């Protein structure tokens, strides 16, 4: 690793509950609590904000499989909300890097599969190209870049509910870091869209 970078920012997007969890007590597939807020204006505007400068989507395998099964049909749907459709088109058209220990080749266009440490991959991506590298709603990848102190911006949407169970985004043992609030917006159901930039 040469240490050379292009100035690309590493950003991440996640929705969390008041108790800091990214899924419900029923396990990783339990998103019922979060679903109510996904189609609100504040959530859709946050989705637009996070992708505007992003040219690479960094995803974990499980999420990539779910996303690529769902979003391409939204991109082709004339009746979809314009913000959803714009995000879907971006996801289909942009460069995607999927972290996986089980996939050997990518089943989607404009996608490559990487089996290796997240920190090494991020260093490689930052050394070439332009635009933000968006860790797209992938908690395991977000945790890895937080642990390596490689995250430059967080797009957090906080929903006004306590799930009482489920995995937390901010685990004990993360390196201390300071963040500056650069955007804040409250939705009609009480969810808050927050953008934090890393202070270095």
XYZ file of N, CA and C in Angstrom:
600
model
N 0.843 -1.184 0.000
C 0.000 0.000 0.000
C 0.883 1.239 0.000
N 0.692 2.115 -0.984
C 1.559 3.273 -1.139
C 1.118 4.454 -0.287
N -0.157 4.468 0.094
C -0.655 5.594 0.865
C -1.174 6.717 -0.009
N -1.005 6.590 -1.330
C -1.517 7.608 -2.232
C -3.035 7.529 -2.290
N -3.670 8.684 -2.285
C -5.116 8.701 -2.437
C -5.508 9.786 -3.420
N -6.728 9.681 -3.904
C -7.242 10.635 -4.880
C -8.115 11.688 -4.234
N -8.325 11.597 -2.931
C -9.251 12.511 -2.263
C -10.677 11.985 -2.238
N -10.870 10.740 -2.695
C -12.212 10.146 -2.644
C -12.655 9.974 -1.189
N -13.902 10.298 -0.906
C -14.445 10.112 0.443
C -15.099 8.744 0.555
N -14.966 8.153 1.740
C -15.674 6.918 2.051
C -16.884 7.316 2.886
N -18.068 7.011 2.382
C -19.298 7.382 3.061
C -20.101 6.112 3.357
N -21.040 6.219 4.279
C -21.881 5.067 4.609
C -23.273 5.552 4.964
N -24.252 4.723 4.627
C -25.644 5.031 4.886
C -26.270 3.919 5.708
N -26.915 4.279 6.809
C -27.638 3.284 7.597
C -28.832 3.925 8.298
N -29.839 3.103 8.542
C -30.995 3.502 9.334
C -30.890 2.760 10.664
N -30.985 3.503 11.762
C -30.883 2.873 13.079
C -32.040 3.330 13.975
N -32.313 2.511 14.974
C -33.352 2.825 15.959
C -32.757 3.715 17.055
N -33.615 4.181 17.952
C -33.133 5.008 19.065
C -32.145 4.258 19.938
N -32.284 2.932 20.013
C -31.329 2.162 20.805
C -30.158 1.650 19.957
N -29.974 2.274 18.787
C -28.757 2.060 18.012
C -28.709 0.791 17.194
N -29.859 0.159 16.952
C -29.875 -1.122 16.245
C -30.295 -0.944 14.788
N -29.780 -1.828 13.921
C -30.100 -1.717 12.498
C -31.033 -2.813 12.009
N -31.521 -3.647 12.916
C -32.643 -4.536 12.623
C -33.329 -4.850 13.942
N -34.486 -5.503 13.855
C -35.278 -5.749 15.048
C -34.834 -6.971 15.824
N -35.551 -7.230 16.911
C -35.205 -8.322 17.821
C -35.369 -9.695 17.177
N -36.119 -9.766 16.061
C -36.360 -11.042 15.395
C -35.199 -11.546 14.556
N -34.109 -10.776 14.480
C -32.946 -11.220 13.710
C -32.680 -10.349 12.501
N -31.644 -10.677 11.727
C -31.212 -9.836 10.610
C -32.276 -9.552 9.553
N -33.304 -10.409 9.443
C -34.353 -10.167 8.442
C -35.527 -9.364 9.016
N -35.442 -8.960 10.274
C -36.536 -8.255 10.939
C -36.407 -6.744 10.722
N -37.087 -6.275 9.663
C -37.061 -4.842 9.349
C -38.437 -4.204 9.482
N -39.387 -4.919 10.105
C -40.765 -4.415 10.183
C -40.824 -3.030 10.826
N -40.062 -2.832 11.890
C -40.057 -1.550 12.589
C -39.552 -0.433 11.681
N -38.616 -0.759 10.803
C -37.967 0.247 9.958
C -38.766 0.548 8.689
N -39.572 -0.423 8.245
C -40.249 -0.310 6.947
C -41.184 0.890 6.869
N -41.824 1.227 7.972
C -42.755 2.359 8.010
C -42.099 3.650 7.547
N -40.808 3.775 7.825
C -40.105 5.039 7.572
C -39.409 5.077 6.211
N -39.331 3.940 5.534
C -38.534 3.839 4.302
C -39.088 4.664 3.150
N -40.390 4.889 3.138
C -40.992 5.601 2.007
C -41.375 7.045 2.357
N -40.862 7.552 3.473
C -41.138 8.942 3.841
C -40.253 9.879 3.026
N -40.660 11.132 2.966
C -39.869 12.126 2.227
C -38.469 12.258 2.805
N -38.356 12.243 4.133
C -37.042 12.431 4.754
C -36.103 11.270 4.391
N -36.639 10.056 4.308
C -35.811 8.902 3.940
C -35.416 8.955 2.466
N -36.375 9.316 1.621
C -36.084 9.377 0.181
C -35.110 10.512 -0.137
N -35.240 11.634 0.560
C -34.308 12.740 0.334
C -32.899 12.367 0.818
N -32.812 11.617 1.904
C -31.513 11.156 2.397
C -30.881 10.200 1.367
N -31.707 9.357 0.765
C -31.231 8.419 -0.255
C -30.666 9.188 -1.458
N -31.334 10.266 -1.833
C -30.848 11.104 -2.931
C -29.521 11.752 -2.560
N -29.459 12.287 -1.349
C -28.260 12.985 -0.863
C -27.036 12.063 -0.867
N -27.227 10.829 -0.413
C -26.080 9.935 -0.240
C -25.496 9.475 -1.570
N -26.324 9.404 -2.616
C -25.828 8.874 -3.889
C -25.342 9.966 -4.841
N -25.649 11.227 -4.547
C -25.372 12.314 -5.494
C -23.915 12.377 -5.940
N -22.973 12.184 -5.020
C -21.552 12.279 -5.365
C -20.869 10.917 -5.421
N -21.649 9.847 -5.232
C -21.061 8.501 -5.167
C -20.927 7.887 -6.560
N -19.770 7.297 -6.813
C -19.523 6.628 -8.092
C -19.219 5.140 -7.905
N -19.100 4.713 -6.654
C -18.862 3.300 -6.340
C -19.761 2.909 -5.172
N -20.461 1.781 -5.325
C -21.254 1.231 -4.227
C -20.517 0.032 -3.667
N -20.264 0.060 -2.385
C -19.572 -1.032 -1.698
C -20.608 -1.760 -0.853
N -20.786 -3.068 -1.109
C -21.861 -3.827 -0.491
C -21.362 -5.168 0.038
N -22.023 -5.652 1.063
C -21.835 -7.035 1.470
C -22.668 -7.931 0.569
N -22.352 -9.214 0.523
C -23.015 -10.130 -0.417
C -24.519 -10.246 -0.167
N -24.927 -10.450 1.084
C -26.340 -10.677 1.377
C -27.173 -9.480 0.930
N -26.685 -8.289 1.254
C -27.408 -7.089 0.863
C -27.407 -6.911 -0.652
N -26.282 -7.193 -1.286
C -26.201 -7.079 -2.742
C -27.239 -7.977 -3.409
N -27.375 -9.187 -2.904
C -28.354 -10.107 -3.490
C -29.770 -9.567 -3.350
N -30.082 -9.024 -2.183
C -31.408 -8.452 -1.975
C -31.647 -7.221 -2.831
N -30.658 -6.335 -2.872
C -30.777 -5.104 -3.651
C -30.958 -5.393 -5.138
N -30.132 -6.302 -5.659
C -30.159 -6.531 -7.105
C -31.379 -7.364 -7.528
N -32.046 -7.973 -6.552
C -33.305 -8.651 -6.852
C -34.467 -7.654 -6.866
N -34.289 -6.515 -6.183
C -35.391 -5.569 -6.020
C -35.283 -4.309 -6.885
N -34.142 -3.628 -6.827
C -34.049 -2.293 -7.401
C -34.102 -2.208 -8.930
N -33.573 -3.175 -9.685
C -33.672 -3.044 -11.149
C -35.108 -2.901 -11.655
N -36.064 -3.567 -11.011
C -37.465 -3.428 -11.442
C -37.998 -2.028 -11.134
N -37.506 -1.424 -10.048
C -37.914 -0.050 -9.711
C -37.375 0.922 -10.765
N -36.156 0.674 -11.232
C -35.551 1.541 -12.258
C -36.391 1.566 -13.528
N -37.099 0.475 -13.793
C -37.902 0.376 -15.023
C -39.368 0.741 -14.810
N -39.732 1.101 -13.590
C -41.133 1.355 -13.255
C -41.465 2.844 -13.378
N -42.233 3.186 -14.402
C -42.613 4.591 -14.632
C -43.468 5.158 -13.502
N -44.105 4.290 -12.733
C -44.993 4.746 -11.659
C -44.289 4.875 -10.308
N -43.019 4.493 -10.254
C -42.270 4.588 -8.995
C -42.024 6.046 -8.635
N -41.855 6.311 -7.345
C -41.474 7.657 -6.907
C -40.191 8.044 -7.644
N -40.110 9.263 -8.195
C -38.926 9.663 -8.975
C -37.615 9.516 -8.208
N -37.651 9.720 -6.889
C -36.431 9.572 -6.092
C -36.015 8.111 -5.989
N -37.007 7.228 -5.835
C -36.709 5.792 -5.799
C -36.145 5.343 -7.145
N -36.754 5.833 -8.214
C -36.328 5.428 -9.557
C -34.917 5.935 -9.855
N -34.624 7.166 -9.448
C -33.286 7.718 -9.680
C -32.233 6.927 -8.904
N -32.559 6.556 -7.655
C -31.632 5.744 -6.873
C -31.438 4.378 -7.526
N -32.529 3.772 -7.962
C -32.468 2.447 -8.583
C -31.606 2.482 -9.846
N -31.785 3.507 -10.656
C -30.972 3.638 -11.884
C -29.504 3.823 -11.530
N -29.252 4.631 -10.506
C -27.870 4.831 -10.067
C -27.254 3.507 -9.652
N -27.986 2.724 -8.835
C -27.457 1.457 -8.336
C -27.162 0.487 -9.479
N -28.050 0.428 -10.447
C -27.854 -0.476 -11.588
C -26.649 -0.041 -12.425
N -26.507 1.269 -12.622
C -25.493 1.787 -13.558
C -24.118 1.997 -12.940
N -24.049 2.166 -11.622
C -22.780 2.523 -10.998
C -21.877 1.298 -10.812
N -20.605 1.557 -10.558
C -19.669 0.485 -10.223
C -20.042 -0.081 -8.861
N -20.150 -1.404 -8.789
C -20.469 -2.071 -7.531
C -19.328 -3.012 -7.165
N -18.927 -2.958 -5.891
C -17.921 -3.873 -5.375
C -18.584 -4.634 -4.241
N -18.628 -5.961 -4.369
C -19.307 -6.800 -3.391
C -18.270 -7.613 -2.626
N -18.290 -7.467 -1.301
C -17.402 -8.248 -0.450
C -18.047 -9.596 -0.154
N -17.350 -10.666 -0.484
C -17.908 -11.988 -0.273
C -16.808 -13.031 -0.145
N -17.051 -13.991 0.726
C -16.126 -15.124 0.844
C -16.678 -16.332 0.089
N -17.913 -16.230 -0.419
C -18.540 -17.385 -1.068
C -18.749 -17.209 -2.571
N -19.021 -15.983 -3.021
C -19.192 -15.754 -4.464
C -17.834 -15.813 -5.161
N -17.801 -16.420 -6.329
C -16.556 -16.435 -7.110
C -16.636 -15.488 -8.295
N -17.856 -15.243 -8.770
C -18.024 -14.240 -9.826
C -19.325 -13.497 -9.606
N -19.385 -12.289 -10.133
C -20.543 -11.428 -9.896
C -21.677 -11.784 -10.853
N -22.881 -11.970 -10.327
C -24.017 -12.247 -11.193
C -24.698 -10.985 -11.731
N -24.105 -9.822 -11.481
C -24.693 -8.554 -11.916
C -23.699 -7.779 -12.768
N -24.245 -6.929 -13.631
C -23.392 -6.090 -14.482
C -22.695 -5.023 -13.643
N -21.546 -4.564 -14.158
C -20.758 -3.501 -13.521
C -20.443 -3.818 -12.062
N -20.162 -5.092 -11.787
C -19.910 -5.542 -10.420
C -18.687 -6.437 -10.386
N -17.874 -6.251 -9.355
C -16.794 -7.211 -9.124
C -16.871 -7.690 -7.686
N -16.423 -8.916 -7.489
C -16.454 -9.547 -6.172
C -15.048 -9.542 -5.595
N -14.950 -9.177 -4.326
C -13.652 -9.133 -3.650
C -13.744 -9.960 -2.376
N -12.755 -10.808 -2.163
C -12.653 -11.581 -0.933
C -11.346 -11.159 -0.261
N -11.448 -10.255 0.696
C -10.244 -9.761 1.350
C -10.587 -8.728 2.388
N -9.587 -8.211 3.093
C -9.832 -7.221 4.149
C -10.428 -5.924 3.587
N -11.421 -5.410 4.290
C -12.087 -4.181 3.865
C -11.100 -3.019 3.773
N -10.198 -2.921 4.738
C -9.245 -1.800 4.752
C -8.377 -1.787 3.499
N -7.944 -2.955 3.055
C -7.128 -3.034 1.841
C -7.934 -2.619 0.616
N -9.173 -3.074 0.555
C -10.036 -2.725 -0.576
C -10.287 -1.226 -0.623
N -10.581 -0.632 0.521
C -10.842 0.816 0.565
C -9.609 1.594 0.138
N -8.426 1.164 0.575
C -7.182 1.822 0.173
C -7.005 1.733 -1.346
N -7.322 0.579 -1.914
C -7.212 0.403 -3.364
C -8.194 1.319 -4.101
N -9.433 1.395 -3.620
C -10.442 2.248 -4.261
C -10.082 3.726 -4.146
N -9.526 4.109 -2.992
C -9.168 5.524 -2.799
C -7.975 5.942 -3.641
N -7.190 4.966 -4.087
C -5.981 5.277 -4.858
C -6.279 5.527 -6.337
N -7.509 5.284 -6.756
C -7.826 5.395 -8.172
C -9.273 5.868 -8.336
N -9.530 6.585 -9.405
C -10.897 7.007 -9.698
C -11.282 8.288 -8.993
N -12.573 8.600 -9.074
C -13.083 9.817 -8.439
C -14.502 9.566 -7.958
N -15.002 10.476 -7.131
C -16.340 10.330 -6.566
C -16.304 9.560 -5.261
N -17.396 9.673 -4.512
C -17.475 9.010 -3.210
C -17.597 7.498 -3.367
N -17.089 6.795 -2.368
C -17.246 5.347 -2.247
C -18.303 5.148 -1.172
N -19.499 4.724 -1.573
C -20.621 4.614 -0.644
C -20.774 3.188 -0.138
N -20.574 3.010 1.156
C -20.900 1.733 1.791
C -22.416 1.749 1.938
N -23.075 1.006 1.059
C -24.499 1.185 0.822
C -25.346 0.272 1.707
N -25.736 0.783 2.879
C -26.647 0.090 3.776
C -26.130 -1.293 4.180
N -24.817 -1.444 4.261
C -24.210 -2.726 4.638
C -23.569 -2.598 6.025
N -24.267 -3.010 7.081
C -23.752 -2.820 8.438
C -22.396 -3.471 8.679
N -22.188 -4.685 8.169
C -20.919 -5.371 8.439
C -19.747 -4.616 7.815
N -19.962 -4.057 6.625
C -18.901 -3.297 5.955
C -18.715 -1.953 6.664
N -19.821 -1.331 7.061
C -19.737 -0.059 7.796
C -18.952 -0.243 9.088
N -19.223 -1.332 9.812
C -18.495 -1.598 11.055
C -17.000 -1.763 10.782
N -16.674 -2.418 9.678
C -15.258 -2.643 9.352
C -14.548 -1.328 9.030
N -15.201 -0.435 8.286
C -14.531 0.842 7.974
C -14.475 1.748 9.194
N -15.473 1.649 10.073
C -15.408 2.398 11.341
C -14.263 1.882 12.213
N -14.111 0.569 12.260
C -13.048 -0.033 13.078
C -11.668 0.376 12.584
N -11.540 0.562 11.255
C -10.258 0.961 10.667
C -10.121 2.481 10.575
N -11.126 3.209 11.090
C -11.160 4.683 11.033
C -10.973 5.194 9.605
N -11.695 4.577 8.674
C -11.610 4.966 7.264
C -12.855 5.702 6.778
N -13.856 5.857 7.652
C -15.106 6.476 7.230
C -15.004 7.998 7.333
N -15.386 8.674 6.238
C -15.321 10.140 6.191
C -16.669 10.804 6.414
N -17.746 10.098 6.076
C -19.084 10.690 6.212
C -20.098 9.603 6.529
N -21.008 9.921 7.465
C -22.100 9.011 7.803
C -23.432 9.666 7.470
N -24.232 8.967 6.686
C -25.622 9.349 6.446
C -26.472 8.459 7.352
N -26.857 8.980 8.499
C -27.640 8.207 9.457
C -29.084 8.686 9.451
N -30.004 7.755 9.400
C -31.403 8.079 9.632
C -31.794 7.369 10.920
N -32.246 8.154 11.884
C -32.605 7.618 13.190
C -34.125 7.610 13.300
N -34.693 6.415 13.508
C -36.142 6.305 13.623
C -36.543 6.381 15.097
N -37.723 6.962 15.385
C -38.113 7.198 16.780
C -38.755 5.969 17.427
N -38.034 4.849 17.396
C -38.531 3.619 18.009
C -37.370 2.897 18.684
N -37.687 2.185 19.742
C -36.719 1.321 20.419
C -37.082 -0.117 20.064
N -36.152 -0.846 19.477
C -36.460 -2.217 19.054
C -36.310 -3.203 20.201
N -35.435 -2.897 21.164
C -35.258 -3.771 22.309
C -34.447 -5.022 22.023
N -33.943 -5.137 20.811
C -33.139 -6.296 20.427
C -32.619 -6.088 19.030
N -31.693 -6.943 18.620
C -31.064 -6.771 17.311
C -29.645 -6.269 17.472
N -28.913 -6.301 16.390
C -27.504 -5.903 16.440
C -27.354 -4.391 16.411
N -26.344 -3.902 17.122
C -26.065 -2.465 17.171
C -25.013 -2.083 16.134
N -25.123 -0.857 15.647
C -24.123 -0.354 14.708
C -22.812 -0.049 15.426
N -22.890 0.656 16.536
C -21.677 1.121 17.209
C -21.300 0.154 18.335
N -20.425 -0.771 18.003
C -19.956 -1.751 18.986
C -18.929 -1.126 19.923
N -18.778 -1.714 21.096
C -17.692 -1.330 21.984
C -16.360 -1.632 21.292
N -15.353 -0.810 21.582
C -14.016 -1.072 21.050
C -13.678 -0.321 19.784
N -14.612 0.487 19.259
C -14.282 1.299 18.086
C -13.258 2.354 18.484
N -12.379 2.748 17.535
C -11.440 3.818 17.876
C -12.203 5.127 18.104
N -11.791 5.906 19.101
C -12.463 7.185 19.345
C -12.367 8.081 18.109
N -13.421 8.839 17.848
C -13.418 9.736 16.700
C -14.375 10.885 16.965
N -14.136 11.997 16.272
C -14.983 13.182 16.429
C -15.669 13.466 15.099
N -16.931 13.882 15.163
C -17.738 14.096 13.967
C -18.426 15.450 14.029
N -18.634 16.046 12.859
C -19.324 17.341 12.761
C -20.653 17.132 12.051
N -21.742 17.617 12.650
C -23.055 17.526 12.035
C -23.145 18.543 10.901
N -23.329 18.061 9.662
C -23.359 18.970 8.507
C -24.733 19.069 7.852
N -25.665 18.192 8.268
C -27.039 18.288 7.769
C -27.960 17.615 8.770
N -29.141 18.207 8.933
C -30.122 17.650 9.850
C -31.510 17.958 9.316
N -32.369 16.951 9.310
C -33.723 17.133 8.805
C -34.638 16.168 9.556
N -35.799 16.648 9.960
C -36.747 15.800 10.684
C -37.956 15.536 9.808
N -38.351 14.277 9.712
C -39.481 13.892 8.878
C -40.802 13.964 9.618
N -41.869 13.758 8.858
C -43.215 13.897 9.404
C -43.548 12.839 10.460
N -42.860 11.694 10.422
C -43.106 10.644 11.418
C -42.089 10.688 12.562
N -41.234 11.712 12.557
C -40.277 11.871 13.643
C -38.907 11.268 13.389
N -38.719 10.652 12.215
C -37.382 10.155 11.871
C -36.480 11.339 11.551
N -35.196 11.216 11.893
C -34.246 12.291 11.632
C -33.176 11.817 10.662
N -32.983 12.590 9.604
C -31.883 12.346 8.671
C -30.718 13.218 9.108
N -29.582 12.581 9.387
C -28.400 13.279 9.883
C -27.217 12.966 8.975
N -26.394 13.966 8.719
C -25.152 13.743 7.992
C -24.012 14.218 8.884
N -23.090 13.305 9.169
C -21.928 13.622 10.007
C -20.658 13.463 9.191
N -19.775 14.451 9.255
C -18.473 14.380 8.602
C -17.397 14.167 9.665
N -16.469 13.285 9.341
C -15.362 12.966 10.257
C -14.445 14.170 10.387
N -14.115 14.541 11.613
C -13.153 15.616 11.893
C -11.798 14.948 12.122
N -10.842 15.283 11.274
C -9.511 14.645 11.401
C -8.464 15.695 11.749
